[in-house]
PDB file of C-alpha atoms in Angstrom:
ATOM      1  CA  ASP A 115      77.720  58.111 155.599  1.00 68.00           C
ATOM      2  CA  THR A 116      76.264  56.677 152.423  1.00 71.00           C
ATOM      3  CA  ALA A 117      78.317  57.664 149.385  1.00 93.00           C
ATOM      4  CA  VAL A 118      75.411  57.369 146.704  1.00 97.00           C
ATOM      5  CA  SER A 119      72.092  57.068 148.074  1.00 97.00           C
ATOM      6  CA  GLN A 120      68.896  56.363 146.089  1.00 97.00           C
ATOM      7  CA  THR A 121      65.251  56.338 147.241  1.00 97.00           C
ATOM      8  CA  PRO A 122      63.130  54.593 147.189  1.00 97.00           C
ATOM      9  CA  LYS A 123      64.653  51.141 147.373  1.00 97.00           C
ATOM     10  CA  TYR A 124      61.536  49.342 146.330  1.00 97.00           C
ATOM     11  CA  LEU A 125      58.745  50.701 144.030  1.00 97.00           C
ATOM     12  CA  VAL A 126      55.757  48.769 143.074  1.00 97.00           C
ATOM     13  CA  THR A 127      53.102  50.337 140.945  1.00 97.00           C
ATOM     14  CA  GLN A 128      50.526  49.954 138.239  1.00 97.00           C
ATOM     15  CA  MET A 129      50.881  50.151 134.702  1.00 97.00           C
ATOM     16  CA  GLY A 130      50.209  53.570 133.322  1.00 97.00           C
ATOM     17  CA  ASN A 131      51.435  55.465 136.554  1.00 97.00           C
ATOM     18  CA  ASP A 132      54.078  58.108 136.731  1.00 97.00           C
ATOM     19  CA  LYS A 133      56.945  57.532 139.423  1.00 97.00           C
ATOM     20  CA  SER A 134      60.171  59.264 140.381  1.00 97.00           C
ATOM     21  CA  ILE A 135      63.518  57.913 141.897  1.00 98.00           C
ATOM     22  CA  LYS A 136      65.893  60.213 143.443  1.00 98.00           C
ATOM     23  CA  CYS A 137      69.572  59.932 143.789  1.00 97.00           C
ATOM     24  CA  GLU A 138      72.201  61.940 145.847  1.00 97.00           C
ATOM     25  CA  GLN A 139      75.937  61.643 145.982  1.00 97.00           C
ATOM     26  CA  ASN A 140      78.137  63.220 148.667  1.00 96.00           C
ATOM     27  CA  LEU A 141      81.592  62.334 147.062  1.00 95.00           C
ATOM     28  CA  GLY A 142      81.965  65.392 145.431  1.00 94.00           C
ATOM     29  CA  HIS A 143      81.836  63.966 142.082  1.00 93.00           C
ATOM     30  CA  ASP A 144      80.733  66.220 138.948  1.00 90.00           C
ATOM     31  CA  THR A 145      79.418  63.349 136.837  1.00 91.00           C
ATOM     32  CA  MET A 146      76.193  61.358 137.657  1.00 93.00           C
ATOM     33  CA  TYR A 147      74.647  58.382 135.796  1.00 93.00           C
ATOM     34  CA  TRP A 148      71.437  56.180 135.576  1.00 95.00           C
ATOM     35  CA  TYR A 149      71.922  52.685 134.751  1.00 95.00           C
ATOM     36  CA  LYS A 150      69.208  49.844 134.222  1.00 96.00           C
ATOM     37  CA  GLN A 151      69.862  46.302 135.047  1.00 97.00           C
ATOM     38  CA  ASP A 152      67.443  43.853 133.828  1.00 93.00           C
ATOM     39  CA  SER A 153      66.621  40.542 134.949  1.00 92.00           C
ATOM     40  CA  LYS A 154      69.740  38.827 133.227  1.00 91.00           C
ATOM     41  CA  LYS A 155      71.870  41.338 135.181  1.00 93.00           C
ATOM     42  CA  PHE A 156      72.849  43.304 132.044  1.00 94.00           C
ATOM     43  CA  LEU A 157      73.791  46.802 132.863  1.00 94.00           C
ATOM     44  CA  LYS A 158      72.703  49.574 130.470  1.00 91.00           C
ATOM     45  CA  ILE A 159      73.581  53.092 130.766  1.00 91.00           C
ATOM     46  CA  MET A 160      70.594  55.405 130.232  1.00 92.00           C
ATOM     47  CA  PHE A 161      71.746  58.872 130.934  1.00 90.00           C
ATOM     48  CA  SER A 162      74.804  60.853 132.215  1.00 89.00           C
ATOM     49  CA  TYR A 163      75.124  64.343 133.644  1.00 88.00           C
ATOM     50  CA  ASN A 164      78.176  66.467 134.076  1.00 86.00           C
ATOM     51  CA  ASN A 165      77.803  69.570 136.335  1.00 82.00           C
ATOM     52  CA  LYS A 166      74.025  69.565 135.736  1.00 80.00           C
ATOM     53  CA  GLU A 167      74.377  69.019 131.966  1.00 84.00           C
ATOM     54  CA  LEU A 168      73.091  66.084 130.006  1.00 85.00           C
ATOM     55  CA  ILE A 169      75.948  64.397 128.224  1.00 81.00           C
ATOM     56  CA  ILE A 170      74.624  61.024 127.511  1.00 77.00           C
ATOM     57  CA  ASN A 171      71.267  60.164 126.463  1.00 76.00           C
ATOM     58  CA  GLU A 172      71.091  56.667 125.202  1.00 78.00           C
ATOM     59  CA  THR A 173      68.242  55.066 123.260  1.00 80.00           C
ATOM     60  CA  VAL A 174      65.612  55.494 126.167  1.00 88.00           C
ATOM     61  CA  PRO A 175      62.091  56.096 125.665  1.00 90.00           C
ATOM     62  CA  ASN A 176      61.093  59.647 126.212  1.00 91.00           C
ATOM     63  CA  ARG A 177      58.910  58.442 129.050  1.00 95.00           C
ATOM     64  CA  PHE A 178      62.033  58.511 130.999  1.00 94.00           C
ATOM     65  CA  SER A 179      63.121  62.121 132.009  1.00 93.00           C
ATOM     66  CA  PRO A 180      66.172  62.801 134.131  1.00 93.00           C
ATOM     67  CA  LYS A 181      66.705  66.010 135.997  1.00 93.00           C
ATOM     68  CA  SER A 182      69.628  67.423 137.929  1.00 92.00           C
ATOM     69  CA  PRO A 183      69.067  70.169 140.083  1.00 91.00           C
ATOM     70  CA  ASP A 184      72.732  70.309 141.182  1.00 91.00           C
ATOM     71  CA  LYS A 185      75.735  68.172 140.461  1.00 89.00           C
ATOM     72  CA  ALA A 186      75.139  66.315 143.730  1.00 95.00           C
ATOM     73  CA  HIS A 187      71.554  65.284 142.795  1.00 95.00           C
ATOM     74  CA  LEU A 188      70.297  63.307 139.770  1.00 95.00           C
ATOM     75  CA  ASN A 189      66.458  62.268 139.751  1.00 96.00           C
ATOM     76  CA  LEU A 190      64.778  59.996 137.414  1.00 97.00           C
ATOM     77  CA  HIS A 191      61.124  60.383 136.458  1.00 97.00           C
ATOM     78  CA  ILE A 192      59.240  57.846 134.516  1.00 96.00           C
ATOM     79  CA  ASN A 193      55.753  58.566 132.922  1.00 97.00           C
ATOM     80  CA  SER A 194      53.249  56.066 131.676  1.00 97.00           C
ATOM     81  CA  LEU A 195      54.929  53.049 133.285  1.00 97.00           C
ATOM     82  CA  GLU A 196      54.904  49.801 131.258  1.00 97.00           C
ATOM     83  CA  LEU A 197      55.537  46.161 132.230  1.00 96.00           C
ATOM     84  CA  GLY A 198      58.780  46.237 130.496  1.00 94.00           C
ATOM     85  CA  ASP A 199      60.045  49.130 132.694  1.00 96.00           C
ATOM     86  CA  SER A 200      60.370  46.565 135.691  1.00 97.00           C
ATOM     87  CA  ALA A 201      64.046  46.359 136.443  1.00 97.00           C
ATOM     88  CA  VAL A 202      66.628  47.563 138.975  1.00 98.00           C
ATOM     89  CA  TYR A 203      67.697  51.261 138.299  1.00 98.00           C
ATOM     90  CA  PHE A 204      71.140  52.114 139.631  1.00 98.00           C
ATOM     91  CA  CYS A 205      72.366  55.746 140.047  1.00 97.00           C
ATOM     92  CA  ALA A 206      76.114  56.165 139.895  1.00 95.00           C
ATOM     93  CA  SER A 207      78.699  58.908 140.035  1.00 94.00           C
ATOM     94  CA  SER A 208      82.357  59.582 139.108  1.00 92.00           C
ATOM     95  CA  HIS A 209      84.862  62.270 138.681  1.00 88.00           C
ATOM     96  CA  GLN A 210      84.840  64.005 135.261  1.00 82.00           C
ATOM     97  CA  GLY A 211      87.126  61.952 132.997  1.00 78.00           C
ATOM     98  CA  ARG A 212      87.213  58.900 135.234  1.00 80.00           C
ATOM     99  CA  ALA A 213      83.937  57.271 134.028  1.00 77.00           C
ATOM    100  CA  GLY A 214      85.682  53.911 134.450  1.00 85.00           C
ATOM    101  CA  GLU A 215      85.673  54.341 138.257  1.00 91.00           C
ATOM    102  CA  LEU A 216      81.954  54.472 138.987  1.00 93.00           C
ATOM    103  CA  PHE A 217      80.478  54.452 142.421  1.00 95.00           C
ATOM    104  CA  PHE A 218      76.987  52.944 142.414  1.00 97.00           C
ATOM    105  CA  GLY A 219      74.138  53.324 144.790  1.00 97.00           C
ATOM    106  CA  GLU A 220      72.344  50.394 146.109  1.00 97.00           C
ATOM    107  CA  GLY A 221      69.561  50.379 143.473  1.00 97.00           C
ATOM    108  CA  SER A 222      65.789  50.790 143.268  1.00 98.00           C
ATOM    109  CA  ARG A 223      63.748  47.765 142.185  1.00 97.00           C
ATOM    110  CA  LEU A 224      60.833  48.797 140.195  1.00 97.00           C
ATOM    111  CA  THR A 225      58.082  46.373 139.469  1.00 97.00           C
ATOM    112  CA  VAL A 226      55.212  47.257 137.314  1.00 97.00           C
ATOM    113  CA  LEU A 227      52.112  45.316 137.698  1.00 96.00           C
TER     114      LEU A 227
ATOM    115  CA  GLN B 138      77.053  44.964 119.255  1.00 73.00           C
ATOM    116  CA  GLN B 139      78.576  43.929 122.337  1.00 82.00           C
ATOM    117  CA  GLN B 140      81.901  45.897 122.810  1.00 91.00           C
ATOM    118  CA  VAL B 141      83.000  43.783 125.665  1.00 96.00           C
ATOM    119  CA  LYS B 142      82.437  39.915 125.653  1.00 97.00           C
ATOM    120  CA  GLN B 143      82.580  38.027 129.046  1.00 98.00           C
ATOM    121  CA  SER B 144      82.515  34.339 129.741  1.00 97.00           C
ATOM    122  CA  PRO B 145      81.370  32.067 131.377  1.00 98.00           C
ATOM    123  CA  GLN B 146      77.779  33.368 132.250  1.00 97.00           C
ATOM    124  CA  SER B 147      78.011  31.254 135.366  1.00 98.00           C
ATOM    125  CA  LEU B 148      80.620  29.508 137.354  1.00 98.00           C
ATOM    126  CA  ILE B 149      80.775  27.336 140.231  1.00 98.00           C
ATOM    127  CA  VAL B 150      83.966  26.611 142.155  1.00 98.00           C
ATOM    128  CA  GLN B 151      84.930  24.725 145.367  1.00 98.00           C
ATOM    129  CA  LYS B 152      86.251  26.763 148.250  1.00 98.00           C
ATOM    130  CA  GLY B 153      90.018  27.113 147.922  1.00 98.00           C
ATOM    131  CA  GLY B 154      89.942  26.756 144.290  1.00 98.00           C
ATOM    132  CA  ILE B 155      90.802  29.349 141.565  1.00 98.00           C
ATOM    133  CA  SER B 156      87.946  31.320 139.753  1.00 98.00           C
ATOM    134  CA  ILE B 157      88.794  32.526 136.243  1.00 98.00           C
ATOM    135  CA  ILE B 158      86.609  34.852 134.238  1.00 98.00           C
ATOM    136  CA  ASN B 159      87.528  36.043 130.735  1.00 98.00           C
ATOM    137  CA  CYS B 160      86.728  38.958 128.823  1.00 98.00           C
ATOM    138  CA  ALA B 161      87.637  39.947 125.076  1.00 98.00           C
ATOM    139  CA  TYR B 162      87.263  43.294 123.224  1.00 96.00           C
ATOM    140  CA  GLU B 163      87.977  44.607 119.758  1.00 92.00           C
ATOM    141  CA  ASN B 164      88.440  48.185 120.020  1.00 93.00           C
ATOM    142  CA  THR B 165      92.230  48.910 120.632  1.00 92.00           C
ATOM    143  CA  ALA B 166      91.436  52.530 121.721  1.00 92.00           C
ATOM    144  CA  PHE B 167      90.264  51.052 125.029  1.00 92.00           C
ATOM    145  CA  ASP B 168      92.657  52.257 127.900  1.00 91.00           C
ATOM    146  CA  TYR B 169      91.142  51.317 131.201  1.00 93.00           C
ATOM    147  CA  PHE B 170      89.794  47.951 132.155  1.00 95.00           C
ATOM    148  CA  PRO B 171      87.972  47.700 135.380  1.00 96.00           C
ATOM    149  CA  TRP B 172      86.248  44.657 136.927  1.00 98.00           C
ATOM    150  CA  TYR B 173      83.228  45.275 139.079  1.00 98.00           C
ATOM    151  CA  GLN B 174      81.677  43.069 141.965  1.00 98.00           C
ATOM    152  CA  GLN B 175      78.136  42.937 142.624  1.00 98.00           C
ATOM    153  CA  PHE B 176      76.530  41.246 145.673  1.00 98.00           C
ATOM    154  CA  PRO B 177      72.664  40.370 145.703  1.00 95.00           C
ATOM    155  CA  GLY B 178      70.850  43.370 146.483  1.00 94.00           C
ATOM    156  CA  LYS B 179      73.649  45.803 146.198  1.00 96.00           C
ATOM    157  CA  GLY B 180      75.123  48.033 143.486  1.00 97.00           C
ATOM    158  CA  PRO B 181      78.407  47.036 141.577  1.00 97.00           C
ATOM    159  CA  ALA B 182      81.566  48.035 143.284  1.00 97.00           C
ATOM    160  CA  LEU B 183      84.897  48.685 141.585  1.00 96.00           C
ATOM    161  CA  LEU B 184      87.090  45.693 142.518  1.00 97.00           C
ATOM    162  CA  ILE B 185      90.314  46.086 140.491  1.00 97.00           C
ATOM    163  CA  ALA B 186      91.443  47.762 137.227  1.00 95.00           C
ATOM    164  CA  ILE B 187      94.232  47.701 134.947  1.00 95.00           C
ATOM    165  CA  ARG B 188      95.571  49.868 132.046  1.00 93.00           C
ATOM    166  CA  PRO B 189      96.926  48.182 128.825  1.00 91.00           C
ATOM    167  CA  ASP B 190     100.609  49.180 129.578  1.00 92.00           C
ATOM    168  CA  VAL B 191     100.993  46.312 132.148  1.00 94.00           C
ATOM    169  CA  SER B 192     100.304  42.769 131.744  1.00 95.00           C
ATOM    170  CA  GLU B 193      99.168  41.938 135.247  1.00 97.00           C
ATOM    171  CA  LYS B 194      97.758  43.482 138.479  1.00 97.00           C
ATOM    172  CA  LYS B 195      97.238  41.854 141.674  1.00 97.00           C
ATOM    173  CA  GLU B 196      95.395  42.962 144.718  1.00 97.00           C
ATOM    174  CA  GLY B 197      95.308  40.404 147.387  1.00 97.00           C
ATOM    175  CA  ARG B 198      93.741  37.221 146.097  1.00 98.00           C
ATOM    176  CA  PHE B 199      92.406  38.960 142.828  1.00 98.00           C
ATOM    177  CA  THR B 200      94.676  39.440 139.762  1.00 98.00           C
ATOM    178  CA  ILE B 201      93.944  40.729 136.399  1.00 97.00           C
ATOM    179  CA  SER B 202      95.909  39.141 133.497  1.00 97.00           C
ATOM    180  CA  PHE B 203      96.017  41.328 130.455  1.00 97.00           C
ATOM    181  CA  ASN B 204      96.957  40.080 126.871  1.00 96.00           C
ATOM    182  CA  LYS B 205      97.071  43.288 124.582  1.00 95.00           C
ATOM    183  CA  SER B 206      98.115  41.371 121.415  1.00 95.00           C
ATOM    184  CA  ALA B 207      95.120  38.877 121.954  1.00 96.00           C
ATOM    185  CA  LYS B 208      92.762  41.808 123.177  1.00 96.00           C
ATOM    186  CA  GLN B 209      91.804  39.828 126.040  1.00 97.00           C
ATOM    187  CA  PHE B 210      91.880  40.135 129.865  1.00 98.00           C
ATOM    188  CA  SER B 211      90.802  38.024 132.661  1.00 98.00           C
ATOM    189  CA  LEU B 212      90.097  38.102 136.582  1.00 98.00           C
ATOM    190  CA  HIS B 213      91.571  35.289 138.508  1.00 98.00           C
ATOM    191  CA  ILE B 214      90.352  35.000 142.164  1.00 98.00           C
ATOM    192  CA  MET B 215      92.787  32.892 144.067  1.00 98.00           C
ATOM    193  CA  ASP B 216      91.757  30.604 147.238  1.00 98.00           C
ATOM    194  CA  SER B 217      88.198  31.511 146.381  1.00 98.00           C
ATOM    195  CA  GLN B 218      85.977  31.730 149.447  1.00 98.00           C
ATOM    196  CA  PRO B 219      82.065  31.495 149.756  1.00 98.00           C
ATOM    197  CA  GLY B 220      82.158  35.260 150.440  1.00 97.00           C
ATOM    198  CA  ASP B 221      83.291  35.792 146.893  1.00 98.00           C
ATOM    199  CA  SER B 222      79.983  34.485 145.573  1.00 98.00           C
ATOM    200  CA  ALA B 223      78.789  37.378 143.531  1.00 98.00           C
ATOM    201  CA  THR B 224      78.210  38.711 139.912  1.00 98.00           C
ATOM    202  CA  TYR B 225      81.443  39.914 138.359  1.00 98.00           C
ATOM    203  CA  PHE B 226      81.616  42.355 135.469  1.00 98.00           C
ATOM    204  CA  CYS B 227      84.358  43.318 133.327  1.00 98.00           C
ATOM    205  CA  ALA B 228      84.389  46.689 131.671  1.00 96.00           C
ATOM    206  CA  ALA B 229      86.292  48.931 129.291  1.00 94.00           C
ATOM    207  CA  SER B 230      86.521  52.555 128.568  1.00 90.00           C
ATOM    208  CA  ILE B 231      88.199  55.118 126.343  1.00 87.00           C
ATOM    209  CA  GLY B 232      89.519  58.267 127.928  1.00 76.00           C
ATOM    210  CA  GLY B 233      87.657  58.303 130.893  1.00 68.00           C
ATOM    211  CA  THR B 234      84.438  59.463 129.228  1.00 67.00           C
ATOM    212  CA  GLY B 235      81.173  58.017 130.043  1.00 65.00           C
ATOM    213  CA  ASN B 236      79.853  57.659 126.647  1.00 69.00           C
ATOM    214  CA  GLN B 237      82.647  55.355 125.860  1.00 80.00           C
ATOM    215  CA  PHE B 238      82.311  52.972 128.794  1.00 87.00           C
ATOM    216  CA  TYR B 239      81.056  49.489 128.256  1.00 91.00           C
ATOM    217  CA  PHE B 240      80.173  46.699 130.545  1.00 95.00           C
ATOM    218  CA  GLY B 241      80.580  42.856 129.894  1.00 97.00           C
ATOM    219  CA  THR B 242      77.367  40.782 130.383  1.00 96.00           C
ATOM    220  CA  GLY B 243      78.200  39.499 133.817  1.00 97.00           C
ATOM    221  CA  THR B 244      79.404  36.168 135.362  1.00 98.00           C
ATOM    222  CA  SER B 245      77.661  34.712 138.432  1.00 98.00           C
ATOM    223  CA  LEU B 246      80.119  33.197 140.567  1.00 98.00           C
ATOM    224  CA  THR B 247      79.131  30.569 143.201  1.00 98.00           C
ATOM    225  CA  VAL B 248      81.838  29.297 145.584  1.00 98.00           C
ATOM    226  CA  ILE B 249      80.768  25.999 147.240  1.00 98.00           C
ATOM    227  CA  PRO B 250      81.960  25.436 150.888  1.00 94.00           C
TER     228      PRO B 250
END
């Protein structure tokens, strides 16, 4: 069983479109995250939710909107996609208070044309 | 401002050699120092971690050396194998909270057969 699963794995779309990435974890964790990895492999945290409550919201354009329907799911919706949004987006989860022990999904590679 | 500085950016090692990746930090409040390993097309995975009350932790061929006074820590991979070729990230966190968790910039390791 996959611990943290993301869909889709690949996403190719045109500028200006809206897209969503879904994430689910079956580890029983109560904290979930979205990270962005750019072409230089740098990992940047975007959002974090704890028990469906937003606890981290880094400086991210408001075109990005996370939604957590329950503590096992954290989705990312992106409006009006721009070329600079092209990256790999990783979902991760952890137990509360153990943010150093992250479990990552396999990533969703977004390409904006 | 980069909270955790990692070097080198890339590393090429012969099979059987020792791979060494270094990280440095300034904030003495950090209390957990994990290393993550990321293979191409996969998400980062926790490899090994250390707390500042010990100077060394070893798990198989992987060892973390920690120098609290110098505020530096390093990953040593003994008897490096081609299967170790991956990107390695050091990280540091305070109190297990996600909003005080920082990744280094990553080191791309290539082990030549």
